[in-house]
Structures are given as C-alpha cells and as structure tokens.
Coordinates of C-alpha atoms in Angstrom, one line a residue:
X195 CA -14.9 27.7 -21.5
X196 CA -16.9 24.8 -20.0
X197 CA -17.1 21.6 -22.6
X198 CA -20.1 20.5 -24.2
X199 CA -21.0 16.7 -23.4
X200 CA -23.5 14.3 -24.7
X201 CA -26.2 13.5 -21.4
X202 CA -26.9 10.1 -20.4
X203 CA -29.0 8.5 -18.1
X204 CA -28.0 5.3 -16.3
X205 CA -31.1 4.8 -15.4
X206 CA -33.6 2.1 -14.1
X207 CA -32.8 -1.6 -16.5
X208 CA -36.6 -1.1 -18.1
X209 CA -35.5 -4.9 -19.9
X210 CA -32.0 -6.9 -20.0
X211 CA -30.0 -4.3 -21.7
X212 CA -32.5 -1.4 -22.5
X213 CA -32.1 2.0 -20.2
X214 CA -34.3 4.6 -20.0
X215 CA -32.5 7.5 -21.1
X216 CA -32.4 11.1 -23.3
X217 CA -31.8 9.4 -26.5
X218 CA -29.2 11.8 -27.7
X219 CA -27.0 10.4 -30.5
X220 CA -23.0 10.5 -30.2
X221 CA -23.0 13.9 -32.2
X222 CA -25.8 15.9 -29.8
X223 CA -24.2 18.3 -27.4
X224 CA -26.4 19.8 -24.7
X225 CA -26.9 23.5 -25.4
X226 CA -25.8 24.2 -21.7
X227 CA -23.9 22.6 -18.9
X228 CA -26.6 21.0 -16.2
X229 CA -26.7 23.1 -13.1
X230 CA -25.4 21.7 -9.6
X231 CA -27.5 18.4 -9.6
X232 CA -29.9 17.2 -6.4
X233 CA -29.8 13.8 -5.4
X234 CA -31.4 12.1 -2.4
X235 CA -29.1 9.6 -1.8
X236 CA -25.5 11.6 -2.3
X237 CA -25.1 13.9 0.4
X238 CA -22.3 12.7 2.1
X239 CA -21.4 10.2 -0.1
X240 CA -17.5 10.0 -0.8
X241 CA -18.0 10.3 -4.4
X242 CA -20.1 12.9 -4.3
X243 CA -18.1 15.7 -5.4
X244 CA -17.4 13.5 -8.4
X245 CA -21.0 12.6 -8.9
X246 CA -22.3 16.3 -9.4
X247 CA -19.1 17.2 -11.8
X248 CA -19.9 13.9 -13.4
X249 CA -23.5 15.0 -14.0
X250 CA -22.9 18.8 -14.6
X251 CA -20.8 17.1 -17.2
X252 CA -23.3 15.6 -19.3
X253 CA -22.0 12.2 -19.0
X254 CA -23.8 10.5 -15.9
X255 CA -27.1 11.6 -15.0
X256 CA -29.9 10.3 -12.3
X257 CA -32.9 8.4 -11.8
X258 CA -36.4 9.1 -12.4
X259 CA -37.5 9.1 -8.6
X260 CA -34.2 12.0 -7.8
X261 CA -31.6 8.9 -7.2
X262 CA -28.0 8.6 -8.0
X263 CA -27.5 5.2 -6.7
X264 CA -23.8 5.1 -6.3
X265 CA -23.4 2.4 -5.4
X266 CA -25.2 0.4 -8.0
X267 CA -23.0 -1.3 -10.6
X268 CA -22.5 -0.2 -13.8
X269 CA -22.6 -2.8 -16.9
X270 CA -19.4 -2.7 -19.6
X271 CA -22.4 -1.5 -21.8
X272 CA -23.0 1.2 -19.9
X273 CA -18.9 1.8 -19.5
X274 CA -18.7 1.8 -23.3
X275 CA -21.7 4.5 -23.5
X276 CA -19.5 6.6 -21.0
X277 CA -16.4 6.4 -22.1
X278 CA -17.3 7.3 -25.8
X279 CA -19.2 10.4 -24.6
X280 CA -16.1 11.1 -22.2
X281 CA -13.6 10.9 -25.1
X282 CA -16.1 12.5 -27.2
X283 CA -16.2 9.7 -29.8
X284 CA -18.1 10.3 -32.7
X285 CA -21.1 7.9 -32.5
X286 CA -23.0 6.5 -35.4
X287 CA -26.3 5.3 -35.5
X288 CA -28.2 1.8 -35.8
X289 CA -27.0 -1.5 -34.5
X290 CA -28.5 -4.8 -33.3
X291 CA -28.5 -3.3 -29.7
X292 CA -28.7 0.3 -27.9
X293 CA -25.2 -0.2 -26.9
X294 CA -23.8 -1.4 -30.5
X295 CA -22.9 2.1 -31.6
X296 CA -20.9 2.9 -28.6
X297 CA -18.9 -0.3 -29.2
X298 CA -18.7 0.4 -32.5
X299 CA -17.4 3.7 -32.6
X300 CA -14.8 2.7 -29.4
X301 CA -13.9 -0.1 -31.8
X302 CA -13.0 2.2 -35.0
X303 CA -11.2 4.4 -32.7
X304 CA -8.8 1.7 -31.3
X305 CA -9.8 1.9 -27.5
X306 CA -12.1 -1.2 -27.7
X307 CA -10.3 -4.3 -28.5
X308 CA -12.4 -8.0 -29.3
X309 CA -11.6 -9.5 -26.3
X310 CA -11.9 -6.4 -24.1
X311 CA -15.1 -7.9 -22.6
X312 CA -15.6 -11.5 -23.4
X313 CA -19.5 -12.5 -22.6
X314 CA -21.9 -11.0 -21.5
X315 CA -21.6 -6.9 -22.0
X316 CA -24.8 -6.6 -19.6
X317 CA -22.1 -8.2 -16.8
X318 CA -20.9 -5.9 -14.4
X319 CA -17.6 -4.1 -15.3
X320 CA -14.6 -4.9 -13.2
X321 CA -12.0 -2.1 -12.4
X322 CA -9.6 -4.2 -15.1
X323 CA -12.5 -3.6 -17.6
X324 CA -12.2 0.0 -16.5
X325 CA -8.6 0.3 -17.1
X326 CA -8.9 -0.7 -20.6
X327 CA -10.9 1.5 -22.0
X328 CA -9.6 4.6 -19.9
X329 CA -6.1 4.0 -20.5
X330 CA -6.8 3.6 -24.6
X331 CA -8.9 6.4 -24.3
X332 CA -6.9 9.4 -23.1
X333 CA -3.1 8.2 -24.4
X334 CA -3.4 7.7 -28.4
X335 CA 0.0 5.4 -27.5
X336 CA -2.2 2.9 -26.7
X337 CA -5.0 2.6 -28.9
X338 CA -5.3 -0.5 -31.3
X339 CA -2.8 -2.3 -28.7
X340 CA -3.4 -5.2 -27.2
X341 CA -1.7 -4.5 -24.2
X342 CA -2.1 -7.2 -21.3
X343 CA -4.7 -6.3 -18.7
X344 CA -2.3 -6.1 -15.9
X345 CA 0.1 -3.7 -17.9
X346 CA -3.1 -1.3 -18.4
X347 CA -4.0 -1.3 -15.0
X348 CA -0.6 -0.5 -13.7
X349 CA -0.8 2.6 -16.6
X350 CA -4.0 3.3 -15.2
X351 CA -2.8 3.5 -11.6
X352 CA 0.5 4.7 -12.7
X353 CA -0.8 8.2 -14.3
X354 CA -3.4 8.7 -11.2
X355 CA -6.3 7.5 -13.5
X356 CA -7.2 4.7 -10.5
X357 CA -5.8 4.2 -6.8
X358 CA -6.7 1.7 -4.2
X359 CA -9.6 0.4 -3.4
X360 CA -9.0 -0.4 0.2
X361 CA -6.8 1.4 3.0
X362 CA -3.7 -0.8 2.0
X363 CA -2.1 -0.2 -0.9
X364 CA -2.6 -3.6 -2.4
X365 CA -6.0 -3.5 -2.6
X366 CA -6.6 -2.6 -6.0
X367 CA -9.1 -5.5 -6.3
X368 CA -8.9 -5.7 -10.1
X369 CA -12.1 -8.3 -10.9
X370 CA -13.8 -6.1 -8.4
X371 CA -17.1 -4.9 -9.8
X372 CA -17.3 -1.3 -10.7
X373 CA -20.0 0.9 -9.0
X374 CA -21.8 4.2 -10.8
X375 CA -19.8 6.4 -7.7
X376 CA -16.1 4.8 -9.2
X377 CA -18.0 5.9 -12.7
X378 CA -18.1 9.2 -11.8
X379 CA -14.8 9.3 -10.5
X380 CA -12.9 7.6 -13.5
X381 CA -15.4 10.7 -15.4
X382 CA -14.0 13.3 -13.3
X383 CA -10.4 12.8 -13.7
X384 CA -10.2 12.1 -17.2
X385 CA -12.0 15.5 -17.6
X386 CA -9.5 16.9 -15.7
X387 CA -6.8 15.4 -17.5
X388 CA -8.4 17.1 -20.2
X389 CA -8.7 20.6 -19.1
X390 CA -4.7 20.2 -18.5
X391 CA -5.5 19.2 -15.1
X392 CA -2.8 17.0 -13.1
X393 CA -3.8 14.1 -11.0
X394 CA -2.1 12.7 -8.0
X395 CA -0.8 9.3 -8.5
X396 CA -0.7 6.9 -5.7
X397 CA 2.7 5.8 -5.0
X398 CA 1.7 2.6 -3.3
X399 CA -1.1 1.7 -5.3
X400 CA 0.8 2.4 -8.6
X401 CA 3.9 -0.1 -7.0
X402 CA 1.8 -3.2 -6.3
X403 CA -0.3 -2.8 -9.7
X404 CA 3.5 -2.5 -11.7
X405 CA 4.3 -5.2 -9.2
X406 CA 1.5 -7.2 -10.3
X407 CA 2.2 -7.0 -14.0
X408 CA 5.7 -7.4 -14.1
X409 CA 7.6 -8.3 -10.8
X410 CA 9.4 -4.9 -9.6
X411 CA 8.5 -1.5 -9.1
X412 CA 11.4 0.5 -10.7
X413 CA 8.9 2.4 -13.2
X414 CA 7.0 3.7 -10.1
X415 CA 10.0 4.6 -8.0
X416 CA 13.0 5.6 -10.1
X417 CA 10.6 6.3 -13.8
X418 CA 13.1 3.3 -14.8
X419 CA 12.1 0.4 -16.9
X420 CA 15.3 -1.0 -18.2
X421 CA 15.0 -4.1 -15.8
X422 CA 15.8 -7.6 -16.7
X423 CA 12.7 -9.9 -16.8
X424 CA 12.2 -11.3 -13.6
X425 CA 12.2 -13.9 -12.8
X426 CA 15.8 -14.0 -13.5
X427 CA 17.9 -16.9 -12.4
X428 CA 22.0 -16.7 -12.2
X429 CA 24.3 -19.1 -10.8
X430 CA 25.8 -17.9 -7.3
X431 CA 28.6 -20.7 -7.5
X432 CA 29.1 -24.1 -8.9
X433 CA 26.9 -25.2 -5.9
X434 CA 24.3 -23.0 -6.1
X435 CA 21.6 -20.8 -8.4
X436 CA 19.6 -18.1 -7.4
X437 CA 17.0 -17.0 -8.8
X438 CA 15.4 -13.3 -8.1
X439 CA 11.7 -14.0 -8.1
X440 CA 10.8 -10.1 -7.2
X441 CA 12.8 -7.0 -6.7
X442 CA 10.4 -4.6 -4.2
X443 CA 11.7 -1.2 -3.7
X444 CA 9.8 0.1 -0.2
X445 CA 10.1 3.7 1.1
X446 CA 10.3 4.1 4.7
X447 CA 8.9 7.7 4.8
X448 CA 5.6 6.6 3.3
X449 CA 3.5 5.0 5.8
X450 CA 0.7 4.4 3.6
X451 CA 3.0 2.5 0.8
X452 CA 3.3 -0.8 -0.6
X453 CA 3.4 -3.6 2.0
X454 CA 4.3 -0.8 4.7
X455 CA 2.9 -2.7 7.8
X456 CA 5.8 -5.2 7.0
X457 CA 8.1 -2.3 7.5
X458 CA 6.4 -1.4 10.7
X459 CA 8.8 -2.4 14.1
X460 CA 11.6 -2.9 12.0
X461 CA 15.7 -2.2 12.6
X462 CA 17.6 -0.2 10.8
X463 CA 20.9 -0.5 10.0
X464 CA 22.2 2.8 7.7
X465 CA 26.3 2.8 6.9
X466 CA 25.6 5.8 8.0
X467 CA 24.6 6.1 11.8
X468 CA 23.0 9.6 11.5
X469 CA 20.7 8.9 8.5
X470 CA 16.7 8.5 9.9
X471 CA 15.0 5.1 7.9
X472 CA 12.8 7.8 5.7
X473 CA 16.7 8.5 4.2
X474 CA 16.8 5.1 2.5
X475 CA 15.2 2.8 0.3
X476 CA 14.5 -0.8 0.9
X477 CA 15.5 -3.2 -1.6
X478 CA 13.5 -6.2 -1.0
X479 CA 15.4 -9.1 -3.3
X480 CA 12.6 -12.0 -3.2
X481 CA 14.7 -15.3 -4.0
X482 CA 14.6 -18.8 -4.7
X483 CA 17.6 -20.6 -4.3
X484 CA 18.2 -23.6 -5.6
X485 CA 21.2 -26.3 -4.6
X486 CA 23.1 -27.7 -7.5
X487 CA 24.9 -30.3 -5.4
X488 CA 24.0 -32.8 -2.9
X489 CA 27.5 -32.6 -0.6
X490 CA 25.7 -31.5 2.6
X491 CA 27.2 -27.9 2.4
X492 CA 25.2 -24.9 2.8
X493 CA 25.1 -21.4 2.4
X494 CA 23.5 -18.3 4.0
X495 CA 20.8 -17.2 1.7
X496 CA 21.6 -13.9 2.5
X497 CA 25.2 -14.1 1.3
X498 CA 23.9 -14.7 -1.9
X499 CA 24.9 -11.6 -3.5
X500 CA 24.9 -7.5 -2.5
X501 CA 24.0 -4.8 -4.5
X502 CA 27.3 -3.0 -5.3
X503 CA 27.7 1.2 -4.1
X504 CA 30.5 3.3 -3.9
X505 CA 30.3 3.3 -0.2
X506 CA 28.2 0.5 1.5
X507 CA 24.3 -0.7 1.6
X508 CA 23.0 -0.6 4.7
X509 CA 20.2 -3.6 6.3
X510 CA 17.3 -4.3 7.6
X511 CA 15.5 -6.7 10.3
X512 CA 12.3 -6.9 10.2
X513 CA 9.9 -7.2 13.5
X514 CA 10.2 -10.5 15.1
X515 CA 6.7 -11.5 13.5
X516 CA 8.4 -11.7 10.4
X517 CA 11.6 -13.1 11.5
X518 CA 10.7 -17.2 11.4
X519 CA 12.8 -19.4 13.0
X520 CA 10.7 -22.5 12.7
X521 CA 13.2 -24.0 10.6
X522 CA 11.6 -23.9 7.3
X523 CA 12.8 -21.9 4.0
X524 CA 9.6 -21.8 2.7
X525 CA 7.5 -19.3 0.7
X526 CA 5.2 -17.5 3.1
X527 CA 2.8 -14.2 3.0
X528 CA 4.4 -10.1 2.0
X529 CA 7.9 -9.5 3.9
X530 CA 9.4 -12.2 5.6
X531 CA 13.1 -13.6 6.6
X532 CA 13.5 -17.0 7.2
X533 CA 16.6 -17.5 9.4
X534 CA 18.0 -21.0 9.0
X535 CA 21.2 -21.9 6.8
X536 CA 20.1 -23.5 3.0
X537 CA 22.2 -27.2 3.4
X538 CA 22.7 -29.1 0.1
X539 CA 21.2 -32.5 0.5
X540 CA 19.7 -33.2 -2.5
X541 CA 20.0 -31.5 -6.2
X542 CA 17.7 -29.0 -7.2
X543 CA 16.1 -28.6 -3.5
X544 CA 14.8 -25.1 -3.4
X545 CA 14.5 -22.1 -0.2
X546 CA 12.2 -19.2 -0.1
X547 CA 13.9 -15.6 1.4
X548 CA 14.2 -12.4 0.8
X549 CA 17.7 -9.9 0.6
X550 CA 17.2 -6.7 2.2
X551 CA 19.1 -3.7 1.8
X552 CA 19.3 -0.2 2.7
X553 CA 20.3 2.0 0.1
X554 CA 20.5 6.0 0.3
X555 CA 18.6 7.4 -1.3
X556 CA 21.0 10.8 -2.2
X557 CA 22.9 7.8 -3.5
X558 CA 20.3 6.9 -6.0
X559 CA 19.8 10.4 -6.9
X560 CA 23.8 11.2 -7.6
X561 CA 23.9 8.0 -9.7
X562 CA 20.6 8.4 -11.7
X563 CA 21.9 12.2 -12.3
X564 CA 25.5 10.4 -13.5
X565 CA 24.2 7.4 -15.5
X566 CA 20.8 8.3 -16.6
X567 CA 19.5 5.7 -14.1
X568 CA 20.4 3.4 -11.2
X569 CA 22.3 0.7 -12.0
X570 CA 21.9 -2.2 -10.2
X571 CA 24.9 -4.4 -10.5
X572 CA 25.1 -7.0 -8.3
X573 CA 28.3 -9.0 -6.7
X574 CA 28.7 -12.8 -5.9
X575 CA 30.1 -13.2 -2.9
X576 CA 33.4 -14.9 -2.6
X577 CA 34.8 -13.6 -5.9
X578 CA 37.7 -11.6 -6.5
X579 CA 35.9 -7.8 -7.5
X580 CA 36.5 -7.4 -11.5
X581 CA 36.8 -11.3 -11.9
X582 CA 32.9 -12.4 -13.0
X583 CA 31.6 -11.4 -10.1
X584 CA 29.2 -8.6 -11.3
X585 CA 25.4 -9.4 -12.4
X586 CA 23.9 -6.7 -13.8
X587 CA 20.0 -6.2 -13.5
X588 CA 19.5 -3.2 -15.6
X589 CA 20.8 -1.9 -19.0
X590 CA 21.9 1.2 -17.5
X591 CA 25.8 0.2 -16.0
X592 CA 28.0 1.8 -13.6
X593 CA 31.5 2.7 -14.7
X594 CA 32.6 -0.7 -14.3
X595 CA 31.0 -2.9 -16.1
X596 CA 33.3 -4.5 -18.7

C-alpha cells in the first residue's frame, strides 16, 4: 500500500522566508496519492523520474504557472520542511517563523543539531547540509550525534543516499548549493529505503568522501574500519621517519573509480604473470619522509617499507605524465611518483611520494575469510623478519604478529 505524505509546495518566495503553499500541518495526510504530475519544464530533465515520484509523494510539489524549476535552489528551510515530512515527523504548530515547527520537531527528534546550519536558514542548502539531516533521518544510530560533517557525508555516500556530482568520482562538491531536482532525488531514495528498497552505492564516490573524512578507504573497499589514524608516522631506521599521510586502495576493473584517470596508461607488474590488472588492488601509500640525520646518505623512498603477503605484492608504474623526474620530491596533484633518491642533508628535511603495490585480490579475500579482515602489516626494509620489523596498520593481525 502506497504511503500517505504531508503535500508541500516550494513555491514562488512571496517575502524573505514566506512560501506560498497548502498549509497542511505536520499531522495532515493527503486522502490520496497525487496522480502522475505535469510540468512544463521537466520533460527530459535528468531528475525527472525523481521529480514526479517526489510529487506523487506528497512531499515536493510545483508552481502556480505548471513549473517545477529543478533547478532552482532549495533553502535549509525548505530542506527542514522536507525532510520532516519525508521522515514523517510529527509537526507541532506555532513558532516565530513558518519554518520554526519543522525545526523544531527535527530538533526533538535528534536529526537537527544547533549548529547544523549556522546563519541564515533562508541560505541555500549545500549537499553537506543535506547529508546531515538525511543521514540522522533514516539511521536512529545517528540521531542526537554530533557527528563531523565529513563523517556524515561519507555515510551519506557510503549507504547510496548521495553520489557524485560530476563525471569523476571526486566531485562530490560538498558546499555546492543544492537544487529542488537533487531535492527530489535525496526524496526518492529515502522513500525507497523505506519501502525496503536497496540503493546502489557509488564505489568511487563513496571512497573519495571516506577519503575526505578520514584519510583511507578501507570502510568502502574491504567494510573494514579498524585502521590506525592516519596520519601515522613510524621510524624506518635511525636515519629516517616515515610518515603514511594517505592509504588509497584503487581498483583497476572500475574505470569510473576514485582517481581512475591516474591509473589510465599504467604498467603492471603482478607476481603473477597471468593475472589481468582488474585481478589486483592498488595500494596507494601516500608518504612523507622525513631525514633524521644530516650525513649526506639517502634512501629510495620506495624502500621504505612493503606490505607483507604470503607470496609477494606485485607493482605499479604509472604513465610517464606522472612519473617526474624534475628532480623534486615535492607534494603534487592525485597519483604521482617522484623518481629521485631522498639524500640527508639537513635534519628533518621532508619528500613527498607515494608506495604502490599490487595486491591480489583472491589474496585479500582468503585472508579476510581467515582473520576477519586484511591485515596490513608492514616490513622495514633491512631488518631481519621476526626482529621489529613489522608495523602493523590495522587491529586485525596476521599469524605473526607477536
């Protein structure tokens, strides 16, 4: 049976902050579900789809004159009026403005936070702004919590809530305004979610937002999130100090992934010579090393330290574009290997690089079925195996950890 919704209109702004509308309270329910809607300004929109189950809905509705506008912005006001009829919040009556019940009764129920929005709730809401109150909304786990505003987008992204906003994955433009078409599209999937619909989740999207809060991308990949906090700094030798910035896990197979155009022309280098790229996983190790002497020695970044398997971890190069051999171990744009030796001239002079490696993945899969999870224990180079060599990222350990 079809849900009953509370109608809105975001209609034309009659004064700052009024909207013509039904006037329906928070407890009215529309006796019947609107039929297919007409708009002028829809038909071959790419939200359009959305839009009409959005409006059959109850919870978006048109203009006066037979508009939509999709791709007018919508105000957090009107995101808190939508959201509380989406959720179907009980909604009180009264207030110093139209929208004060709607906050009020978001408030009460833990999904609005004081801070949520600071100034002006007739601003434009930004995707972030979006996240919040979606996020709270449909998981109880997360009401009353304030969570930071990149955690809740990455849960956003992460449970198929949001995806990109551009054709690369990165582009999840978070202070981007929100338009009334992303409205109905937020609408339509949490009404899914509610009729024990599922939602696709973009991969990419959903690394570079868990990226973006907290440095890897092992919840996204592997469901893992037993990682130390990056950035995590260890000493390599008495000489030297590494410390991993970013750990970036990149799938060859998708093409449409995280930083995949940085993937794009590279060689391969599997242990084994008959596995295809799409077989593997990247490890991207972004580091930062850092000299602890001054006795004109050096070191390979690269020979930092390896990620320890049973068998070996294959390599990467990347396409000469991202292959620098300008002589500089700076920090420079996405995916990049800067191939000069780090010499120790002066204390605490730092490099930029990244570590790649190739690791199977029906390596990954036999150790997460043995251990509960991958562990990533890393080896110094130049020490004796069993003798301190072994840095260990995650709680979950191998069999030889001691």
């Amino acid at each position: 049976m079809r849900k009953r919704w509370i109608s809105i209109v975001l209609a034309s702004v009659v004064t700052a902050g009024s909207l013509v509308g039904l006037g329906l309270t928070g407890n009215e329910r529309s006796v019947e579900a609107a039929a297919k809607p007409s708009f002028k300004d829809i038909d071959g929109h790419w939200a359009e789809s959305s839009i009409e189950t959005a409006v059959q809905a109850g919870v978006l509705n048109g203009y006066p004159d037979g508009s939509f506008k999709p791709n007018n912005t919508i105000t957090r006001a009107e995101l808190l009026k939508v959201m509380a009829m989406t959720f179907k919040i009980e909604v009180g009556a009264g207030g110093s403005n139209w929208y004060a019940p709607y906050q009020t009764a978001l408030s009460k129920a833990g999904i609005y936070l004081d801070g949520d929005y600071p100034g002006n709730l007739n601003n434009p809401a930004t995707r972030n702004e979006m996240a919040k109150l979606a996020v709270r909304g449909k998981y109880t786990e997360y009401r009353g919590k304030k969570l930071s505003a990149a955690e809740l987008m990455f849960r956003a992204v992460n449970k198929g809530i949001l995806s990109r906003s551009g054709t690369k994955a990165e582009t999840i433009n978070t202070e981007g305004t929100t338009t009334r078409a992303e409205a109905a599209v937020l609408v339509t999937r949490l009404l899914k979610l509610a009729n024990g619909g599922k939602l696709t989740v973009d991969q990419g999207a959903s690394s570079a937002a868990e990226i973006a809060w907290h440095r890897h991308n092992m919840i996204t990949m592997f469901d893992q999130n037993d990682l130390v906090k990056l950035p995590y700094s260890v000493d390599i030798s008495k000489k030297y100090n590494v410390t991993i910035d970013k750990l970036i896990i990149l799938d060859p197979a998708d093409t449409k992934g995280f930083y995949a155009e940085y993937l794009r022309g590279a060689t391969y280098y599997p242990v084994n010579k008959s596995e295809k790229p799409s077989d593997g996983y990247v490890f991207a190790y972004k580091i930062i090393g850092k000299s602890l002497v001054a006795d004109g020695s050096g070191i390979s970044m690269s020979s930092s330290f390896y990620t320890y398997t049973e068998g070996n971890a294959g390599t990467i190069d990347l396409a000469p574009q991202y292959m620098y051999k300008d002589g500089k171990l700076v920090e420079r744009e996405g995916l990049f290997y800067n191939s000069r030796e780090f010499t120790f001239n002066k204390i605490n002079s730092l490099a930029h690089n990244y570590l790649f490696e190739l690791m199977p993945k029906k390596y990954i899969e036999s150790q997460i079925a043995k251990y509960g999870g991958f562990p990533i224990h890393l080896v110094r180079y130049n020490v004796p195996f069993g003798s301190g060599e072994q840095i260990y990222l995650t709680d979950v350990k191998d069999q030889w950890a001691h």
